[in-house]
Short mmCIF file of N, CA and C in Angstrom, two decimals:
data_model
loop_
_atom_site.label_atom_id
_atom_site.label_comp_id
_atom_site.label_asym_id
_atom_site.label_seq_id
_atom_site.Cartn_x
_atom_site.Cartn_y
_atom_site.Cartn_z
N MET A 1 1.72 42.08 14.38
CA MET A 1 2.80 41.10 15.55
C MET A 1 2.36 40.99 16.20
N THR A 2 2.18 39.57 16.62
CA THR A 2 1.87 39.08 18.20
C THR A 2 3.36 38.73 19.33
N ALA A 3 3.54 39.54 20.18
CA ALA A 3 3.74 39.73 20.90
C ALA A 3 4.86 37.66 21.07
N LEU A 4 3.61 36.92 20.91
CA LEU A 4 4.17 35.57 21.44
C LEU A 4 3.37 34.51 19.97
N PRO A 5 4.59 34.69 19.04
CA PRO A 5 3.96 33.93 17.64
C PRO A 5 2.94 32.54 17.86
N LEU A 6 2.46 32.58 17.57
CA LEU A 6 0.69 31.97 17.19
C LEU A 6 1.24 30.06 17.06
N ARG A 7 2.88 30.02 16.81
CA ARG A 7 3.14 28.85 16.84
C ARG A 7 3.67 28.12 17.61
N HIS A 8 3.40 28.86 18.38
CA HIS A 8 3.89 28.13 20.34
C HIS A 8 2.83 27.70 20.47
N HIS A 9 2.72 26.16 20.97
CA HIS A 9 2.27 25.27 21.85
C HIS A 9 0.98 26.18 22.47
N PRO A 10 -0.39 25.86 22.36
CA PRO A 10 -1.40 26.84 23.23
C PRO A 10 -1.85 26.62 24.15
N VAL A 11 -0.52 25.05 24.93
CA VAL A 11 -1.03 24.98 26.78
C VAL A 11 0.51 25.69 27.16
N ARG A 12 1.27 25.51 26.22
CA ARG A 12 2.52 25.86 26.72
C ARG A 12 2.45 27.81 27.76
N VAL A 13 1.70 28.67 26.50
CA VAL A 13 1.27 29.80 26.17
C VAL A 13 0.42 29.82 27.09
N LEU A 14 -0.80 29.36 27.18
CA LEU A 14 -1.64 29.17 28.40
C LEU A 14 -1.11 29.61 30.09
N LEU A 15 0.07 27.86 30.52
CA LEU A 15 0.69 27.78 31.21
C LEU A 15 1.57 29.43 31.40
N VAL A 16 2.00 30.02 30.43
CA VAL A 16 2.58 31.11 30.26
C VAL A 16 1.68 32.25 30.78
N PHE A 17 0.44 32.14 30.35
CA PHE A 17 -0.53 33.75 31.10
C PHE A 17 -0.88 32.83 32.80
N VAL A 18 -0.62 32.23 32.90
CA VAL A 18 -1.42 31.41 34.79
C VAL A 18 -0.06 31.69 35.31
N ALA A 19 1.44 31.76 34.16
CA ALA A 19 2.65 31.90 35.18
C ALA A 19 2.34 33.12 35.78
N ALA A 20 2.13 33.96 34.82
CA ALA A 20 2.12 35.56 35.24
C ALA A 20 1.02 36.26 35.94
N VAL A 21 -0.02 35.54 36.05
CA VAL A 21 -1.49 35.84 37.03
C VAL A 21 -0.57 35.32 38.66
N VAL A 22 -0.03 34.17 38.26
CA VAL A 22 0.23 33.82 40.31
C VAL A 22 1.10 34.49 40.21
N VAL A 23 2.55 35.24 39.38
CA VAL A 23 3.71 36.09 39.44
C VAL A 23 2.35 37.19 40.49
N ALA A 24 1.77 37.90 39.99
CA ALA A 24 0.60 39.09 40.45
C ALA A 24 -0.15 39.00 41.54
N ALA A 25 -0.44 37.45 42.05
CA ALA A 25 -0.72 36.39 43.02
C ALA A 25 0.15 36.76 43.68
N VAL A 26 1.15 36.66 43.54
CA VAL A 26 1.83 36.05 45.30
C VAL A 26 2.77 37.34 45.84
N VAL A 27 3.20 38.76 44.38
CA VAL A 27 3.48 39.38 45.18
C VAL A 27 3.02 40.17 45.64
N GLY A 28 0.94 40.18 45.66
CA GLY A 28 0.32 40.65 46.41
C GLY A 28 0.18 40.36 47.04
N SER A 29 0.60 39.07 47.94
CA SER A 29 -0.04 37.74 48.72
C SER A 29 1.43 38.29 49.57
N LEU A 30 2.55 38.26 49.49
CA LEU A 30 3.76 39.15 50.55
C LEU A 30 3.13 40.11 51.13
N PHE A 31 2.88 40.42 50.76
CA PHE A 31 2.51 42.19 51.49
C PHE A 31 0.96 41.77 52.63
N SER A 32 0.64 40.72 52.59
CA SER A 32 -0.72 40.93 52.54
C SER A 32 -0.73 39.72 53.55
N VAL A 33 0.61 39.22 54.27
CA VAL A 33 0.17 37.94 55.18
C VAL A 33 -0.73 38.07 56.82
N SER A 34 -0.89 39.72 57.06
CA SER A 34 -0.87 39.63 58.10
C SER A 34 -2.81 40.58 57.45
N ALA A 35 -2.74 40.67 56.21
CA ALA A 35 -4.06 41.16 56.17
C ALA A 35 -5.64 40.78 56.27
N GLY A 36 -5.60 40.07 56.89
CA GLY A 36 -7.27 39.46 57.58
C GLY A 36 -7.20 39.76 58.51
N ALA A 37 -6.19 39.91 59.49
CA ALA A 37 -6.35 40.91 60.89
C ALA A 37 -6.36 42.64 60.73
N GLU A 38 -5.61 42.89 60.04
CA GLU A 38 -5.30 44.19 59.41
C GLU A 38 -7.23 44.88 59.08
N TYR A 39 -7.71 44.08 58.00
CA TYR A 39 -8.88 44.48 57.72
C TYR A 39 -10.33 43.88 59.00
N LEU A 40 -9.22 43.29 59.64
CA LEU A 40 -11.41 43.04 60.95
C LEU A 40 -10.62 44.40 61.93
N ALA A 41 -9.59 44.79 61.56
CA ALA A 41 -8.80 46.43 63.04
C ALA A 41 -9.03 47.12 61.98
N LEU A 42 -9.80 47.27 61.05
CA LEU A 42 -10.38 47.83 59.95
C LEU A 42 -11.75 48.66 60.81
N ARG A 43 -11.60 50.39 60.69
CA ARG A 43 -13.18 50.02 60.74
C ARG A 43 -14.18 50.14 59.07
N ARG A 44 -15.16 49.47 58.51
CA ARG A 44 -15.25 48.70 57.72
C ARG A 44 -16.60 49.17 57.55
N PRO A 45 -17.13 48.97 56.27
CA PRO A 45 -18.61 50.05 56.13
C PRO A 45 -19.92 49.33 56.33
N SER A 46 -21.04 48.45 56.80
CA SER A 46 -21.30 47.91 56.52
C SER A 46 -21.85 46.22 56.06
N TRP A 47 -21.46 47.17 55.03
CA TRP A 47 -21.97 46.30 53.08
C TRP A 47 -20.37 45.33 53.38
N ALA A 48 -19.00 45.73 54.22
CA ALA A 48 -17.91 44.65 53.85
C ALA A 48 -18.05 43.61 53.73
N PRO A 49 -17.49 42.81 53.30
CA PRO A 49 -17.24 41.30 53.18
C PRO A 49 -17.28 40.92 53.93
N PRO A 50 -16.58 39.47 54.58
CA PRO A 50 -16.12 38.70 55.54
C PRO A 50 -14.95 38.55 55.22
N SER A 51 -13.76 38.98 55.54
CA SER A 51 -12.27 38.43 55.27
C SER A 51 -12.30 36.92 54.59
N TRP A 52 -13.01 36.17 54.87
CA TRP A 52 -12.78 34.62 53.85
C TRP A 52 -13.07 34.55 53.11
N LEU A 53 -14.16 35.91 52.83
CA LEU A 53 -14.84 35.55 50.69
C LEU A 53 -13.27 36.13 50.04
N PHE A 54 -12.37 36.84 49.97
CA PHE A 54 -11.44 37.69 49.17
C PHE A 54 -10.78 36.87 48.79
N GLY A 55 -9.76 35.77 49.73
CA GLY A 55 -9.27 34.41 48.72
C GLY A 55 -9.79 33.81 47.94
N PRO A 56 -11.09 33.51 47.80
CA PRO A 56 -11.24 32.33 47.21
C PRO A 56 -11.97 33.11 45.65
N VAL A 57 -12.18 34.24 45.81
CA VAL A 57 -13.10 35.39 45.15
C VAL A 57 -11.83 35.52 43.80
N TRP A 58 -10.39 36.24 44.41
CA TRP A 58 -9.22 35.97 43.87
C TRP A 58 -9.08 35.08 43.12
N THR A 59 -8.97 33.88 44.30
CA THR A 59 -8.54 32.69 42.58
C THR A 59 -9.30 32.41 41.85
N ALA A 60 -10.42 32.68 41.64
CA ALA A 60 -11.59 32.52 40.36
C ALA A 60 -10.87 33.62 39.64
N LEU A 61 -11.40 34.67 40.41
CA LEU A 61 -10.70 35.84 39.45
C LEU A 61 -9.35 35.72 38.49
N TYR A 62 -9.01 35.52 39.25
CA TYR A 62 -7.09 35.10 38.62
C TYR A 62 -7.02 34.24 37.60
N GLY A 63 -8.11 32.90 37.68
CA GLY A 63 -8.31 31.99 36.71
C GLY A 63 -8.43 32.77 35.18
N LEU A 64 -9.85 33.62 35.36
CA LEU A 64 -10.54 34.40 34.50
C LEU A 64 -9.75 35.02 34.18
N ILE A 65 -8.67 35.97 34.58
CA ILE A 65 -7.68 36.67 33.48
C ILE A 65 -6.43 35.99 33.27
N ALA A 66 -5.74 35.00 33.61
CA ALA A 66 -5.48 34.00 32.37
C ALA A 66 -5.48 33.38 31.15
N VAL A 67 -7.33 33.01 31.66
CA VAL A 67 -7.74 32.47 30.48
C VAL A 67 -8.07 33.55 29.53
N SER A 68 -8.70 34.63 29.75
CA SER A 68 -8.87 35.79 29.10
C SER A 68 -7.15 36.32 27.89
N GLY A 69 -6.14 35.94 29.19
CA GLY A 69 -5.28 37.09 27.99
C GLY A 69 -4.63 35.60 27.32
N TRP A 70 -4.98 34.52 27.51
CA TRP A 70 -4.55 33.60 26.59
C TRP A 70 -5.99 33.67 25.10
N LEU A 71 -7.04 33.96 25.53
CA LEU A 71 -8.12 33.67 24.20
C LEU A 71 -7.59 34.54 23.75
N ALA A 72 -7.40 35.92 23.96
CA ALA A 72 -6.67 37.29 22.54
C ALA A 72 -5.23 36.95 22.52
N TRP A 73 -4.71 35.80 23.19
CA TRP A 73 -3.16 35.77 22.46
C TRP A 73 -3.83 34.53 21.12
N ARG A 74 -4.80 33.84 21.74
CA ARG A 74 -5.46 32.71 20.12
C ARG A 74 -5.71 33.79 19.70
N HIS A 75 -6.43 34.67 19.59
CA HIS A 75 -6.91 35.22 18.69
C HIS A 75 -6.36 36.58 17.82
N GLY A 76 -4.98 36.27 18.43
CA GLY A 76 -3.66 37.22 17.42
C GLY A 76 -3.45 38.52 17.80
N ALA A 77 -3.41 38.83 19.32
CA ALA A 77 -3.39 39.87 19.77
C ALA A 77 -2.08 40.83 20.08
N ALA A 78 -1.93 41.87 19.40
CA ALA A 78 -0.49 42.64 19.58
C ALA A 78 0.26 42.32 20.35
N ARG A 79 1.29 42.62 20.36
CA ARG A 79 2.11 43.86 21.37
C ARG A 79 1.51 44.39 22.43
N GLY A 80 1.30 45.77 21.90
CA GLY A 80 0.57 46.57 22.12
C GLY A 80 -0.80 45.70 23.70
N GLU A 81 -1.51 45.22 22.92
CA GLU A 81 -2.15 43.92 23.52
C GLU A 81 -1.91 43.74 25.37
N LEU A 82 -0.90 42.95 24.31
CA LEU A 82 -0.20 42.04 25.92
C LEU A 82 0.22 43.21 26.57
N THR A 83 0.72 43.71 26.21
CA THR A 83 1.13 44.97 27.65
C THR A 83 0.80 45.32 27.86
N LEU A 84 -0.64 45.83 27.67
CA LEU A 84 -1.65 46.18 28.49
C LEU A 84 -1.95 45.13 29.67
N PHE A 85 -2.18 44.22 29.26
CA PHE A 85 -2.34 42.78 29.86
C PHE A 85 -1.48 42.82 31.35
N GLY A 86 -0.19 42.84 30.45
CA GLY A 86 0.81 42.60 31.22
C GLY A 86 0.59 43.82 32.63
N VAL A 87 0.27 45.29 31.98
CA VAL A 87 0.15 46.83 33.27
C VAL A 87 -1.19 46.51 33.54
N GLN A 88 -2.32 45.98 33.75
CA GLN A 88 -2.59 45.70 34.88
C GLN A 88 -2.51 44.84 35.43
N LEU A 89 -2.13 43.22 35.11
CA LEU A 89 -1.56 42.74 36.75
C LEU A 89 -0.42 42.97 37.27
N VAL A 90 0.52 44.34 36.34
CA VAL A 90 1.90 44.89 37.37
C VAL A 90 0.43 46.31 38.99
N LEU A 91 -0.46 46.86 38.00
CA LEU A 91 -1.16 47.83 38.88
C LEU A 91 -2.03 46.57 39.58
N ASN A 92 -2.32 45.74 39.53
CA ASN A 92 -3.25 44.69 40.62
C ASN A 92 -2.31 43.93 41.74
N ALA A 93 -0.72 44.58 41.34
CA ALA A 93 -0.25 42.74 41.59
C ALA A 93 -0.06 44.38 43.50
N ALA A 94 0.42 45.54 42.72
CA ALA A 94 0.81 46.88 43.51
C ALA A 94 -0.44 47.36 44.51
N TRP A 95 -1.71 46.88 44.51
CA TRP A 95 -2.53 48.10 45.40
C TRP A 95 -2.42 46.99 46.85
N THR A 96 -2.09 45.55 46.79
CA THR A 96 -2.12 45.29 48.17
C THR A 96 -0.79 45.93 48.79
N PRO A 97 0.11 45.78 48.45
CA PRO A 97 1.16 46.72 49.50
C PRO A 97 1.12 48.18 49.92
N LEU A 98 0.55 48.09 48.39
CA LEU A 98 -0.04 49.99 49.06
C LEU A 98 -0.67 50.21 50.01
N PHE A 99 -2.45 49.67 50.51
CA PHE A 99 -3.17 49.74 51.21
C PHE A 99 -2.57 48.30 52.76
N PHE A 100 -2.70 47.43 52.55
CA PHE A 100 -2.45 46.60 53.05
C PHE A 100 -0.60 47.20 54.00
N GLY A 101 0.21 46.81 53.06
CA GLY A 101 1.98 47.13 53.76
C GLY A 101 2.17 47.98 53.84
N LEU A 102 1.03 49.18 53.58
CA LEU A 102 2.09 50.53 54.47
C LEU A 102 0.69 51.30 54.31
N GLY A 103 -0.15 50.79 54.77
CA GLY A 103 -1.88 51.74 54.68
C GLY A 103 -2.04 53.30 54.08
N TRP A 104 -1.38 53.19 53.09
CA TRP A 104 -1.28 53.94 52.40
C TRP A 104 -3.66 54.68 51.93
N TYR A 105 -4.56 53.97 52.39
CA TYR A 105 -5.55 53.80 51.72
C TYR A 105 -6.22 55.10 50.58
N GLY A 106 -5.97 56.23 50.86
CA GLY A 106 -5.92 57.34 49.73
C GLY A 106 -5.00 57.01 48.44
N ILE A 107 -3.90 56.49 48.25
CA ILE A 107 -2.88 56.93 47.78
C ILE A 107 -3.32 54.70 46.99
N ALA A 108 -3.93 53.97 47.75
CA ALA A 108 -4.36 53.05 47.21
C ALA A 108 -5.56 52.99 46.03
N PHE A 109 -6.32 54.06 47.17
CA PHE A 109 -7.66 54.41 45.50
C PHE A 109 -7.15 54.71 44.71
N ALA A 110 -6.67 55.99 44.26
CA ALA A 110 -6.22 56.23 43.34
C ALA A 110 -5.03 55.37 42.33
N GLU A 111 -4.24 54.59 43.58
CA GLU A 111 -4.02 53.00 42.42
C GLU A 111 -4.62 52.72 41.34
N ILE A 112 -5.90 51.77 42.22
CA ILE A 112 -7.38 51.11 42.16
C ILE A 112 -8.16 51.49 41.00
N VAL A 113 -8.01 53.47 40.49
CA VAL A 113 -8.96 53.73 39.99
C VAL A 113 -8.39 53.83 38.99
N VAL A 114 -7.28 53.61 38.38
CA VAL A 114 -6.05 53.25 37.39
C VAL A 114 -6.33 52.18 36.74
N LEU A 115 -6.15 51.18 37.79
CA LEU A 115 -6.53 49.60 37.61
C LEU A 115 -7.96 49.36 37.03
N TRP A 116 -8.89 50.18 37.27
CA TRP A 116 -9.83 50.09 36.90
C TRP A 116 -9.83 50.38 35.25
N LEU A 117 -9.51 51.57 35.51
CA LEU A 117 -9.92 52.22 34.15
C LEU A 117 -8.63 51.46 32.80
N THR A 118 -7.57 51.20 33.61
CA THR A 118 -6.53 49.69 32.27
C THR A 118 -7.65 48.98 32.35
N ILE A 119 -7.87 48.41 33.13
CA ILE A 119 -8.91 47.03 32.58
C ILE A 119 -10.18 47.22 32.15
N VAL A 120 -10.64 48.85 32.25
CA VAL A 120 -11.85 49.03 30.41
C VAL A 120 -10.93 48.77 29.87
N ALA A 121 -9.99 49.23 29.47
CA ALA A 121 -9.50 49.77 28.28
C ALA A 121 -9.09 48.22 27.50
N LEU A 122 -8.95 47.61 28.55
CA LEU A 122 -8.10 45.66 28.49
C LEU A 122 -9.90 45.55 27.59
N THR A 123 -10.18 45.58 28.13
CA THR A 123 -11.53 44.49 28.22
C THR A 123 -12.10 45.78 26.67
N VAL A 124 -12.31 46.50 26.69
CA VAL A 124 -12.23 47.10 25.45
C VAL A 124 -11.35 46.36 23.83
N VAL A 125 -9.90 46.13 24.23
CA VAL A 125 -9.57 45.71 23.27
C VAL A 125 -9.47 44.34 23.27
N PHE A 126 -9.74 43.45 24.09
CA PHE A 126 -9.72 41.75 23.92
C PHE A 126 -10.59 41.85 23.49
N TRP A 127 -12.51 43.09 22.90
CA TRP A 127 -13.43 42.73 22.56
C TRP A 127 -13.19 42.79 21.07
N TRP A 128 -12.35 43.19 20.77
CA TRP A 128 -11.85 44.02 18.93
C TRP A 128 -11.64 42.26 18.68
N ARG A 129 -10.79 41.23 19.47
CA ARG A 129 -9.62 40.26 18.89
C ARG A 129 -10.46 38.77 19.90
N SER A 130 -11.36 38.66 20.67
CA SER A 130 -12.33 38.11 20.82
C SER A 130 -13.53 38.32 22.26
N ARG A 131 -14.81 38.05 21.74
CA ARG A 131 -15.51 38.63 22.54
C ARG A 131 -15.57 37.98 23.84
N ALA A 132 -15.22 36.49 24.10
CA ALA A 132 -14.71 36.06 25.35
C ALA A 132 -13.68 36.13 25.71
N ALA A 133 -12.80 36.63 25.53
CA ALA A 133 -11.72 37.07 26.41
C ALA A 133 -12.17 39.02 26.92
N ALA A 134 -13.06 38.81 26.37
CA ALA A 134 -13.45 40.90 26.88
C ALA A 134 -14.20 40.54 28.00
N LEU A 135 -15.57 38.73 28.09
CA LEU A 135 -16.52 38.91 28.61
C LEU A 135 -16.16 38.14 30.08
N LEU A 136 -14.77 37.63 30.01
CA LEU A 136 -13.94 37.24 30.89
C LEU A 136 -14.22 38.05 32.09
N LEU A 137 -13.56 39.25 31.67
CA LEU A 137 -12.99 40.41 32.89
C LEU A 137 -14.00 41.01 33.18
N VAL A 138 -14.77 40.63 32.41
CA VAL A 138 -16.38 41.58 33.14
C VAL A 138 -15.94 41.51 34.57
N PRO A 139 -16.29 40.14 35.35
CA PRO A 139 -16.27 39.99 36.71
C PRO A 139 -15.14 40.40 37.30
N TYR A 140 -13.80 40.64 36.63
CA TYR A 140 -12.64 40.97 37.24
C TYR A 140 -13.11 42.22 37.55
N LEU A 141 -13.70 43.17 36.94
CA LEU A 141 -14.23 44.66 36.58
C LEU A 141 -14.99 44.86 37.43
N ALA A 142 -15.69 43.93 38.09
CA ALA A 142 -16.64 44.41 38.09
C ALA A 142 -16.69 44.38 39.82
N TRP A 143 -15.69 43.14 40.57
CA TRP A 143 -14.46 43.09 41.42
C TRP A 143 -14.60 44.68 41.86
N VAL A 144 -13.44 44.89 41.05
CA VAL A 144 -12.41 45.81 41.34
C VAL A 144 -12.96 47.45 41.51
N SER A 145 -14.21 47.03 41.14
CA SER A 145 -15.73 48.49 41.06
C SER A 145 -15.99 48.30 42.75
N PHE A 146 -15.97 46.71 42.58
CA PHE A 146 -16.59 47.08 44.29
C PHE A 146 -15.31 47.73 44.78
N ALA A 147 -14.05 46.37 45.03
CA ALA A 147 -12.98 47.18 46.33
C ALA A 147 -12.33 48.50 45.83
N ALA A 148 -12.83 49.22 44.67
CA ALA A 148 -12.48 50.57 45.22
C ALA A 148 -13.36 51.49 45.55
N ALA A 149 -14.66 50.80 45.24
CA ALA A 149 -16.28 51.42 46.80
C ALA A 149 -15.83 51.24 48.13
N LEU A 150 -15.19 49.94 48.33
CA LEU A 150 -15.25 49.17 49.77
C LEU A 150 -12.97 50.50 49.96
N ASN A 151 -12.68 50.77 49.69
CA ASN A 151 -11.50 51.46 49.44
C ASN A 151 -11.63 52.41 50.25
N VAL A 152 -12.47 53.41 49.34
CA VAL A 152 -12.63 54.93 49.69
C VAL A 152 -13.47 54.92 50.99
N SER A 153 -14.27 53.78 50.97
CA SER A 153 -14.86 53.60 52.28
C SER A 153 -14.53 53.65 53.55
N ILE A 154 -13.87 52.89 53.13
CA ILE A 154 -12.46 52.30 54.33
C ILE A 154 -11.27 53.59 54.77
N ALA A 155 -11.19 54.36 54.10
CA ALA A 155 -9.85 55.84 54.09
C ALA A 155 -10.45 56.70 54.25
N THR A 156 -12.02 56.60 54.22
CA THR A 156 -12.71 57.82 54.68
C THR A 156 -13.38 57.34 56.74
N LEU A 157 -13.47 56.30 56.92
CA LEU A 157 -13.99 55.72 58.13
C LEU A 157 -12.59 55.87 58.23
N ASN A 158 -11.30 55.41 58.00
CA ASN A 158 -10.11 55.30 58.72
C ASN A 158 -9.03 56.38 58.83
#
């Protein structure tokens, strides 16, 4: 049983996935209005990227995430798989308020580990539906891996 029946128009469903990703991005951004300045004020490891890089990277990743979910749906993703997709979006949106909004670097690290595990699980279940959907999540997983390392480094340095 699928959460969204296949009779729905594919372009409309793609827009639903895009909207869900945009909501996650906006929720995170509401808590990161001053993230650039906060990031620059933190002690960071020498390998930390410049603050201007995060916006373009996340924009590209959010596009890949939306298309990934849509492709999985097109290939018959079940309600549980689409729920897992939603869970990773919620976890994605929650990290920014924890890290930048509250300055809880340790808790943000624990949360990003859960996000990472959720992305791994989502990649695995999407692999069985659509290899393309799964492969589109690989850059996201790589970036979250990097972000987790950066998170723990910042938590240690600050």
